[in-house]
Every structure is written in C-alpha cells, then in structure tokens.
Amino acid sequence: MAHAVSPLAPKTAPAMPAIEGLRIATGAAGIKYKGRTDVLLMVCDRPASVAGVFTRSRCPSAPVDFCRANLSGGTLRALVVNSGNANAFTGAKGRAATEETARGAAEAVGCTPGEVFLASTGVIGEPLDASKISALLPELASAAAPAGWAEAASAIMTTDTYPKVATRSVEIGGVTVTINGIAKGAGMIAPDMATMLSFVATDADIAAPALQALLSRAVEPSFNSVTVDSDTSTSDTLILFATGAAEARGAPAIADAGDERLTAFRAALSDLLLDLARQVARDGEGARKEIQVTVEGAESDSSAKRIALSIANSPLVKTAVAGEDANWGRVVMAVGKSGEPADRDRLSIWFGDVRVAHAGARDPNYSEDAASAAMRESVIPVRVDLGLGQGRWTVYTCDLTKEYVAINGDYRS
Amino acid sequence: MAHAVSPLAPKTAPAMPAIEGLRIATGAAGIKYKGRTDVLLMVCDRPASVAGVFTRSRCPSAPVDFCRANLSGGTLRALVVNSGNANAFTGAKGRAATEETARGAAEAVGCTPGEVFLASTGVIGEPLDASKISALLPELASAAAPAGWAEAASAIMTTDTYPKVATRSVEIGGVTVTINGIAKGAGMIAPDMATMLSFVATDADIAAPALQALLSRAVEPSFNSVTVDSDTSTSDTLILFATGAAEARGAPAIADAGDERLTAFRAALSDLLLDLARQVARDGEGARKEIQVTVEGAESDSSAKRIALSIANSPLVKTAVAGEDANWGRVVMAVGKSGEPADRDRLSIWFGDVRVAHAGARDPNYSEDAASAAMRESVIPVRVDLGLGQGRWTVYTCDLTKEYVAINGDYRS
C-alpha cells in the first residue's frame, strides 16, 4: 500500500558526503516488500565509538534488547537494519534471530557479535526469518562503499513517504568533521510496521562515554520532542557512532563531553537531530500540516514540555488544525488536562503571530479573519504563555486527518 | 450540523418513573441552537442532599468553580443546565454569568443562590448571555412537573446522537427507592461544544456526606473508566442528589455511606452510572464499535487501570478496531508505553474469546479467521493478562473512525 508523498516533504535533499571510515551497502532480502531494498549494512573499518538511546517501552523488541546489551562494549563495527518485520513480541525466536543476524554480520565483516548493532522495523509479532538477512551479508560486506546515504535512508523506510537524511560539517580543533544522519518513522507504530529509527555517524574522534553524554542531551529537544500519535514504539532506536577517521587529518581525540572544542559539534549534532526529527513529524501518517507547539512562562522546562506534549497529542487539537480551525478552546482544554501548574486567568494563546486568547478569555482584539489566515499555512506555530515562570519547551507534531485513520484502519492482510 | 444516530444507540429507552420531591422543566433559550430545547431546570420542593465530582482540569469552566463552592453547603434546591455554550475560559464575564443565572434560579424557585447548581456545555471561550436563561426561569419554575426525564436528557445534548437515560429501583430498609440519571457527552470536548455531564437523582433519604462518599466510590469504575479521545473537558460534572421524599413512605434516613442497608443501593448506583457511562462511550464521536478493555494479572488495580487506559486511548488500537483488524501488536505497544510493570514474555491477549497472543509471542494456535470474526462484532472485548498479580480493571471506549476526524475537523463557523 503506497501513499502519496507528504506535502511537507523537503523540496530538495542535501548531497550527502561520505563519512571517512564508514562504508554502506543495501540489499533486497524480500522480507516483506517486493522490488525494493529492505536491508542496510553499515561497516566501520576500525572499531567506532558508539552511543545509543532506545524506546522506554516495557515491551521492547528483540533488537532493542540486543543493542542495549552490546552498548556497554562501547564499540561498533557493523550496523544491520531491516524493514518489513520489527522482530518484536517474537519471544525466544526473536532472540535467536538477532543472534543469527549478528553472527552473520560478524563473520562477513570480521568482528565479534558484540560489535554488531541491529534494528528492525515493520510488522510486530511475526517471526523474522534471519536467514534471509544473513545470506545477503557477505555480499553486502564486499560491496559496501563510502557513498550510499540516500539509498540507506530508503532501505529502512516502511510507511514513510520520503527518505530522511541530514548532514552538517563543523570544526573540532581546527579540523573539519562531518555528521551524517538518516531516520525513518511516520507513525510510532504504523499499519503493521513502522517505528522510529535513526542512525547518525561522524568521522570525529570522540570516546564512547562522551558520545553517549552528547547524544542523551541532544535527544531531549529533538527526537524526544516529536510526536505523531502519542504511541511509543516497541523498537525506537537512535544510534550515534564516531569512526574517529578524522584523527588522520589532525582532529583531536575527545574524551569528555564537556570539552570546549566540542561547542560547534554539540550545536551541529542538536541541529541535525532536530532536522531529522522534524522530518519524521512532517511525514506523520496522513499529515498535511506541521504543528510547532511552544509553551513558555511555565514553572520549569520540564513542566513546559509536559504541557506542550499534552497539546501536541490531543486528537481534538490535531483535528482542529487539520480543519484549519483556530479552535483555541481545545488548547485551553489540553493545558488543563496536563495536570501541570497553570492559571486559567493568566493564559495567552497564539496561532502563528495572531494572539487569540489573553488573560483567561478571548483576546479583545480577536479577528477571525486573521486567525483563519494563520491556520491556512502549512506550518502552524501554536504558542502558549502561562505567565507563571521562565520554563519553555517546543514540541513538533502534525495534524490528524482522515488519511491517518485510513492508513491505520486498513486490514493487515 | 446533525450526525446520524450512532449504530450503538440503545434499541429501546427505559420508561423513566418520577422521582418524588423533584420536578423538571425544559425550555428553548436560543443560546446557540434554533428549534430545540437548550435549558433544563430541576427543582426540589425541599432541600435535597447533594454530592458532586468534577473535572480535574486545571482550567475548569465557570460553572464548575461555582458548583465546587456551593457543594460545601450540602443542599440543592435547583439545578440549571444549558447546552450550546460551555461558559468556559470566559474570565470575569463567565463568573458574572453564573451569578446571574443562580440569582435568577433562586428567585424563581424561592431559595438562596448557594442552593443552586449549574452546568453549561457547548462552545468554549464565547461569553454566555445569561439573561437568555434567567428570563426563562420563572416560567420553567411554574411549569416544572414530575415527568420529563427524557426531555431533560435531550435538552442537554450537544453532539450526542441520542439522549442518555437510566433508572434503577432498589429497597432501603424494606422501602423501594428510585434512582434516575441522565448524561451527555460524545467527545470530551467536541467540535465546539460538548463535554461530559451527568445528573442523578433519588428519592432516598441520604445525608450529603454519605452521598458524596457513595458517589466518589462509584464514579471510579464508571465515568472515570470511560474515554472517547483522551481529552479531558474543562466542564465535566456529575451531580447526585437525594430528595429524601421516600422518607414519607417509611424509608430510613441514612447518615453513613457504610450503612449495611445501602448494600442494594450501592450496587444499583454503580450499575446505573456504568450504564450511563457506557452510553457515552457508545455515542463517542464517529463510533461504530464499543471497545471493552480489561487488564488482569496486574500488580494492582490502579496499575491495571493505567494500562487499560493506555490501550483505550491509543489511536492505533482504536483505528485497528475501526478497521476490524485483530492487530494485537498495537496492544503490546500500548502496554509497553504505559510505563507500568509488565513482562513482555508473560503477556497474553484476547480479542473476544480468541486468544491471539500468549507468553510473549503469537498464540501457537492463532487463527486469523477466528480473530477476524471476533473483530466483526459491534462490541469488542480486549483482554490482556499480564501474569504478574491480582490487579484488574475494565475501561470502556469506542473505535476511532474517519467520521471522528470529520466531526472535529470542520470549521467552527
């Protein structure tokens, strides 16, 4: 079932440079899809430092369990991702499938299974035939080449309507390093497939503990501030790895996330993750509009984030945006239901630049025409000022359309 | 905008007996709707004991604030409800409107404003012209009569597609008493109107503190276990009052909620509230199917309730049911995202009587035909056994259809 490309898709895709020390290959294992690639292999010539963040689901997929266990080793030589089957809720067979895939990758690449990372996305509860993947791996390992980021982003798609790539270049200690990333995701769990996956690589030389600290910090305002439908996948995986190949060009080895030479890198990493995360929101199933919910004046940043998520996850707010309806009453409702400190009589609300509510009532200068014009844009900034403190957060989401229901209400078969 | 009557509407409505000591009138104030009643007055000849539970929203409506303040007085002489305008997020004007309405009711009925209870449902943020209501009240007070429960239920409707009534009779101390209730609600907040309101009256003679204890307990497994779209209204109001008129027929005066003579009454009250609450879920905007989510084997009842709500509020579970898709992977997802204790490898899941998943994987005897047949029913019981403890809870909801998006995505104007 193919869906039309989201009207919010990027107009142009960036040219993706190579990451030194990293090679890529994709292949078609026929796991579920016919006539398209569904397996991605990334190979690092030398052990790369690795960091990861994973779903908080209490029912994680087998590959998530597998990656969590390997993360303590701190090094990555191979990353194998398949689409079409999530290998989630597959019991002992699921664990066996991760082991078989990792063994195959280790043999093909020449490393240990403890240096292999895995991700799977697609249908839940269906046993994954790992032999289809492992049979491909020797060939992929030989074919792997520095180019191929766009192909990598396509191979991991499920209900995504466009591949998601981003790249940034910054200097560390006077030497230019590159960060490349890909992501996929359209619903947290889609028809029977999908989840949010992202893989980010850099040639910078950063030790694993520092990389983990950088990633954990950068994920909060980016991937952890995106929601399509409030449904958290069993498989969400974000892996960041650093080949260190830029060392050969004089880039310093960084051991501490607080190292001041990382200032530009930190900013670029955050910017790249937000770029990818917004691409996921803009490809939300059935999305026609991006919604940027900013809550300010909250008692704390974390309180602002909870209120922003309450607004961004409200089906009534999301359907109102789909209908181009400046229905700020629903925003009040969503603030109220969050349970966070709020004073109804201090609330102000904007759609775009139009203040629609002020001091606990409709804005005295409210103009239906101005509000309606703001709602016709393709990006809808919703801003709430609680008037209580300095806390502030922004969450990114999309509208809720009939197409979302159609995509997710179809029979699996 | 009228919508087709829900396919889940009751086939027959019960005949509603009178409640001794209580009179009813409805009228058309033209607040928003034309050609239909939109004001309800209930009058008690003598002060009735009263109990109430209200929205937990941090941004409650003006009538909710007003009722909360009056509840400490413990007596009700008049209840005034209007549809078409929620008098929520209306600032100082909203407070003034509640005062004007209460003053009008007090004069018409011959009581104090502290004995008047109010509820409003409809558009948020629009000032309510209370003079339209208060002008009607003298006439309604004169016309009020013991019959009229069905008309009362109709007068408070907004996007509801059918009026919601229920009645029970039980004995207290050998004397028959009656409990009547009405409710409205279709979305927690609908297009621009709607919320959940319920008013329940009995001729039993029960003191206000005991009544409050009975209500607070009975609301948990009924109205607090129903969700249409996870969006909590600013105006949710449930008021229970006891005229005490059955005392004239020898019914005992009850001062303590634990009084053993209340055994049948407690059960009947719970049953009636659940009846009304399920009617609300079955009239959920766009609903085609009722979903009954039961979680058992949880560490506690409250843990079971949180997991059941996570499942019942999941748009992916609700769209799957709309599509008659036995997609138990989404149930696993919703268990996982709840954050409650769960062991993936002990989970079992049923749709109707069909066990689809067992011990953390697809049921070995899984039959797509049997599961599909279960999904074609109009009531879909979803049962999850966590295998951890004795905690158990049931939550009632409906499916999520394109019609929900259509109803809520239309322009307000």
mmCIF file of C-alpha atoms in Angstrom, chain B residues 121-322:
data_model
loop_
_atom_site.group_PDB
_atom_site.id
_atom_site.type_symbol
_atom_site.label_atom_id
_atom_site.label_comp_id
_atom_site.label_asym_id
_atom_site.label_seq_id
_atom_site.Cartn_x
_atom_site.Cartn_y
_atom_site.Cartn_z
ATOM 1 C CA THR B 121 -21.903 22.661 27.754
ATOM 2 C CA GLY B 122 -21.029 23.900 24.307
ATOM 3 C CA VAL B 123 -18.533 26.275 22.742
ATOM 4 C CA ILE B 124 -15.550 27.372 24.830
ATOM 5 C CA GLY B 125 -14.403 30.976 25.102
ATOM 6 C CA GLU B 126 -17.617 32.566 23.913
ATOM 7 C CA PRO B 127 -19.295 34.799 26.528
ATOM 8 C CA LEU B 128 -22.596 33.282 27.712
ATOM 9 C CA ASP B 129 -25.573 35.632 27.666
ATOM 10 C CA ALA B 130 -27.110 34.608 30.999
ATOM 11 C CA SER B 131 -30.094 36.902 30.510
ATOM 12 C CA LYS B 132 -31.451 34.477 27.916
ATOM 13 C CA ILE B 133 -31.504 31.789 30.593
ATOM 14 C CA SER B 134 -32.675 33.839 33.552
ATOM 15 C CA ALA B 135 -35.537 35.278 31.506
ATOM 16 C CA LEU B 136 -36.870 31.734 31.059
ATOM 17 C CA LEU B 137 -36.510 30.568 34.639
ATOM 18 C CA PRO B 138 -39.760 31.931 36.227
ATOM 19 C CA GLU B 139 -41.802 30.245 33.508
ATOM 20 C CA LEU B 140 -39.846 26.989 33.836
ATOM 21 C CA ALA B 141 -40.235 27.014 37.615
ATOM 22 C CA SER B 142 -44.006 27.291 37.287
ATOM 23 C CA ALA B 143 -44.233 24.656 34.591
ATOM 24 C CA ALA B 144 -41.959 22.118 36.286
ATOM 25 C CA ALA B 145 -43.582 18.705 36.744
ATOM 26 C CA PRO B 146 -42.508 15.259 37.980
ATOM 27 C CA ALA B 147 -42.317 13.779 34.472
ATOM 28 C CA GLY B 148 -39.882 14.840 31.790
ATOM 29 C CA TRP B 149 -36.664 12.863 32.235
ATOM 30 C CA ALA B 150 -36.389 12.020 28.547
ATOM 31 C CA GLU B 151 -36.898 15.694 27.639
ATOM 32 C CA ALA B 152 -34.273 16.632 30.223
ATOM 33 C CA ALA B 153 -31.761 14.289 28.607
ATOM 34 C CA SER B 154 -32.496 15.795 25.197
ATOM 35 C CA ALA B 155 -32.163 19.412 26.345
ATOM 36 C CA ILE B 156 -28.553 18.935 27.469
ATOM 37 C CA MET B 157 -27.329 17.226 24.276
ATOM 38 C CA THR B 158 -24.694 18.789 22.018
ATOM 39 C CA THR B 159 -23.046 16.411 19.529
ATOM 40 C CA ASP B 160 -24.740 13.458 21.188
ATOM 41 C CA THR B 161 -26.730 11.436 18.692
ATOM 42 C CA TYR B 162 -29.157 10.054 21.273
ATOM 43 C CA PRO B 163 -30.400 11.052 24.751
ATOM 44 C CA LYS B 164 -28.939 9.015 27.607
ATOM 45 C CA VAL B 165 -31.184 7.920 30.462
ATOM 46 C CA ALA B 166 -31.122 5.142 33.016
ATOM 47 C CA THR B 167 -33.228 4.146 36.009
ATOM 48 C CA ARG B 168 -32.970 1.623 38.842
ATOM 49 C CA SER B 169 -35.210 0.714 41.779
ATOM 50 C CA VAL B 170 -33.987 -0.906 44.966
ATOM 51 C CA GLU B 171 -35.067 -1.266 48.558
ATOM 52 C CA ILE B 172 -33.597 0.551 51.517
ATOM 53 C CA GLY B 173 -34.887 -0.747 54.827
ATOM 54 C CA GLY B 174 -37.731 -2.513 53.044
ATOM 55 C CA VAL B 175 -38.909 0.587 51.191
ATOM 56 C CA THR B 176 -38.483 0.938 47.449
ATOM 57 C CA VAL B 177 -36.484 3.924 46.272
ATOM 58 C CA THR B 178 -35.691 5.000 42.739
ATOM 59 C CA ILE B 179 -32.529 6.316 41.134
ATOM 60 C CA ASN B 180 -32.819 8.173 37.827
ATOM 61 C CA GLY B 181 -29.930 9.502 35.799
ATOM 62 C CA ILE B 182 -29.220 11.344 32.576
ATOM 63 C CA ALA B 183 -25.921 12.028 30.863
ATOM 64 C CA LYS B 184 -24.500 13.700 27.816
ATOM 65 C CA GLY B 185 -21.159 13.562 26.084
ATOM 66 C CA ALA B 186 -19.714 12.375 22.806
ATOM 67 C CA GLY B 187 -16.201 13.816 22.771
ATOM 68 C CA MET B 188 -14.608 15.107 25.918
ATOM 69 C CA ILE B 189 -14.645 18.348 24.007
ATOM 70 C CA ALA B 190 -16.426 18.183 20.708
ATOM 71 C CA PRO B 191 -16.423 20.402 17.613
ATOM 72 C CA ASP B 192 -17.020 23.424 19.666
ATOM 73 C CA MET B 193 -19.268 22.105 22.183
ATOM 74 C CA ALA B 194 -19.702 19.055 24.294
ATOM 75 C CA THR B 195 -18.291 17.722 27.470
ATOM 76 C CA MET B 196 -19.450 15.054 29.863
ATOM 77 C CA LEU B 197 -22.332 15.951 32.163
ATOM 78 C CA SER B 198 -24.467 13.662 34.261
ATOM 79 C CA PHE B 199 -27.210 14.339 36.770
ATOM 80 C CA VAL B 200 -28.563 11.621 39.006
ATOM 81 C CA ALA B 201 -31.413 11.952 41.471
ATOM 82 C CA THR B 202 -33.007 9.666 44.021
ATOM 83 C CA ASP B 203 -35.867 9.918 46.471
ATOM 84 C CA ALA B 204 -33.808 8.067 49.076
ATOM 85 C CA ASP B 205 -33.025 9.941 52.269
ATOM 86 C CA ILE B 206 -29.233 10.026 52.422
ATOM 87 C CA ALA B 207 -27.177 12.764 54.073
ATOM 88 C CA ALA B 208 -24.801 14.786 51.884
ATOM 89 C CA PRO B 209 -21.500 13.425 53.283
ATOM 90 C CA ALA B 210 -22.695 9.856 52.818
ATOM 91 C CA LEU B 211 -23.938 10.684 49.342
ATOM 92 C CA GLN B 212 -20.552 12.143 48.453
ATOM 93 C CA ALA B 213 -18.760 9.027 49.682
ATOM 94 C CA LEU B 214 -21.081 6.794 47.648
ATOM 95 C CA LEU B 215 -20.588 8.901 44.542
ATOM 96 C CA SER B 216 -16.824 9.210 44.809
ATOM 97 C CA ARG B 217 -16.542 5.459 45.062
ATOM 98 C CA ALA B 218 -18.999 4.638 42.289
ATOM 99 C CA VAL B 219 -17.524 7.073 39.772
ATOM 100 C CA GLU B 220 -14.159 5.299 39.548
ATOM 101 C CA PRO B 221 -15.223 2.137 37.699
ATOM 102 C CA SER B 222 -17.854 4.016 35.652
ATOM 103 C CA PHE B 223 -17.379 7.575 34.398
ATOM 104 C CA ASN B 224 -13.701 7.598 35.352
ATOM 105 C CA SER B 225 -13.230 4.438 33.308
ATOM 106 C CA VAL B 226 -14.649 5.786 30.070
ATOM 107 C CA THR B 227 -12.661 7.536 27.371
ATOM 108 C CA VAL B 228 -13.536 8.646 23.878
ATOM 109 C CA ASP B 229 -10.420 10.535 22.859
ATOM 110 C CA SER B 230 -8.313 11.055 25.988
ATOM 111 C CA ASP B 231 -9.216 14.740 26.014
ATOM 112 C CA THR B 232 -10.495 15.847 29.406
ATOM 113 C CA SER B 233 -13.135 18.541 29.298
ATOM 114 C CA THR B 234 -12.963 21.794 31.224
ATOM 115 C CA SER B 235 -16.546 21.188 32.303
ATOM 116 C CA ASP B 236 -17.064 17.548 33.309
ATOM 117 C CA THR B 237 -19.716 17.498 36.020
ATOM 118 C CA LEU B 238 -21.536 14.679 37.788
ATOM 119 C CA ILE B 239 -24.089 15.687 40.400
ATOM 120 C CA LEU B 240 -26.029 13.252 42.574
ATOM 121 C CA PHE B 241 -28.838 14.473 44.778
ATOM 122 C CA ALA B 242 -31.284 12.863 47.162
ATOM 123 C CA THR B 243 -34.669 14.468 47.761
ATOM 124 C CA GLY B 244 -35.384 12.304 50.789
ATOM 125 C CA ALA B 245 -39.053 12.166 49.774
ATOM 126 C CA ALA B 246 -39.153 8.396 50.284
ATOM 127 C CA GLU B 247 -38.955 9.108 53.994
ATOM 128 C CA ALA B 248 -42.722 9.795 53.894
ATOM 129 C CA ARG B 249 -43.163 6.164 52.822
ATOM 130 C CA GLY B 250 -41.012 4.942 55.687
ATOM 131 C CA ALA B 251 -37.559 4.892 54.104
ATOM 132 C CA PRO B 252 -34.895 5.287 56.770
ATOM 133 C CA ALA B 253 -32.685 8.365 56.969
ATOM 134 C CA ILE B 254 -29.143 7.227 56.197
ATOM 135 C CA ALA B 255 -26.182 9.153 57.581
ATOM 136 C CA ASP B 256 -23.307 6.800 56.836
ATOM 137 C CA ALA B 257 -22.143 5.501 53.438
ATOM 138 C CA GLY B 258 -21.149 2.247 55.113
ATOM 139 C CA ASP B 259 -24.684 1.596 56.401
ATOM 140 C CA GLU B 260 -25.486 -2.014 55.572
ATOM 141 C CA ARG B 261 -29.000 -1.090 54.490
ATOM 142 C CA LEU B 262 -27.334 0.568 51.485
ATOM 143 C CA THR B 263 -25.962 -2.655 50.001
ATOM 144 C CA ALA B 264 -28.514 -2.831 47.189
ATOM 145 C CA PHE B 265 -28.462 0.939 46.686
ATOM 146 C CA ARG B 266 -24.700 0.999 46.287
ATOM 147 C CA ALA B 267 -24.848 -1.754 43.689
ATOM 148 C CA ALA B 268 -27.707 -0.072 41.826
ATOM 149 C CA LEU B 269 -25.950 3.298 41.818
ATOM 150 C CA SER B 270 -22.768 1.737 40.430
ATOM 151 C CA ASP B 271 -24.753 -0.131 37.841
ATOM 152 C CA LEU B 272 -26.664 2.978 36.756
ATOM 153 C CA LEU B 273 -23.500 5.077 36.482
ATOM 154 C CA LEU B 274 -21.808 2.399 34.414
ATOM 155 C CA ASP B 275 -24.902 2.178 32.204
ATOM 156 C CA LEU B 276 -24.790 5.937 31.553
ATOM 157 C CA ALA B 277 -21.014 5.972 31.138
ATOM 158 C CA ARG B 278 -21.156 3.172 28.571
ATOM 159 C CA GLN B 279 -23.895 5.052 26.724
ATOM 160 C CA VAL B 280 -21.456 7.960 26.479
ATOM 161 C CA ALA B 281 -18.691 5.736 25.100
ATOM 162 C CA ARG B 282 -21.110 4.168 22.648
ATOM 163 C CA ASP B 283 -22.063 7.632 21.413
ATOM 164 C CA GLY B 284 -18.391 8.625 21.002
ATOM 165 C CA GLU B 285 -17.985 10.864 18.005
ATOM 166 C CA GLY B 286 -17.934 8.713 14.894
ATOM 167 C CA ALA B 287 -18.101 5.480 16.911
ATOM 168 C CA ARG B 288 -19.060 2.263 15.129
ATOM 169 C CA LYS B 289 -17.881 -0.166 17.802
ATOM 170 C CA GLU B 290 -17.656 -0.271 21.581
ATOM 171 C CA ILE B 291 -14.320 -1.473 22.959
ATOM 172 C CA GLN B 292 -14.164 -3.008 26.447
ATOM 173 C CA VAL B 293 -10.559 -3.186 27.588
ATOM 174 C CA THR B 294 -9.947 -5.478 30.543
ATOM 175 C CA VAL B 295 -6.499 -5.779 32.052
ATOM 176 C CA GLU B 296 -5.940 -8.507 34.601
ATOM 177 C CA GLY B 297 -2.971 -10.081 36.315
ATOM 178 C CA ALA B 298 -1.538 -6.622 37.025
ATOM 179 C CA GLU B 299 0.407 -5.741 40.137
ATOM 180 C CA SER B 300 -2.550 -3.688 41.407
ATOM 181 C CA ASP B 301 -5.974 -2.451 40.327
ATOM 182 C CA SER B 302 -4.596 1.040 39.766
ATOM 183 C CA SER B 303 -1.794 -0.333 37.595
ATOM 184 C CA ALA B 304 -4.371 -2.344 35.634
ATOM 185 C CA LYS B 305 -6.417 0.833 35.142
ATOM 186 C CA ARG B 306 -3.448 2.815 33.816
ATOM 187 C CA ILE B 307 -2.601 0.063 31.345
ATOM 188 C CA ALA B 308 -6.241 -0.269 30.277
ATOM 189 C CA LEU B 309 -6.410 3.493 29.682
ATOM 190 C CA SER B 310 -3.166 3.381 27.702
ATOM 191 C CA ILE B 311 -4.739 0.766 25.429
ATOM 192 C CA ALA B 312 -8.125 2.503 25.255
ATOM 193 C CA ASN B 313 -6.566 5.865 24.411
ATOM 194 C CA SER B 314 -4.185 4.565 21.759
ATOM 195 C CA PRO B 315 -5.189 5.928 18.354
ATOM 196 C CA LEU B 316 -3.518 2.935 16.734
ATOM 197 C CA VAL B 317 -5.555 0.442 18.762
ATOM 198 C CA LYS B 318 -8.734 2.411 18.072
ATOM 199 C CA THR B 319 -8.127 2.689 14.339
ATOM 200 C CA ALA B 320 -7.306 -1.027 14.180
ATOM 201 C CA VAL B 321 -10.683 -1.820 15.751
ATOM 202 C CA ALA B 322 -12.355 0.549 13.295
#
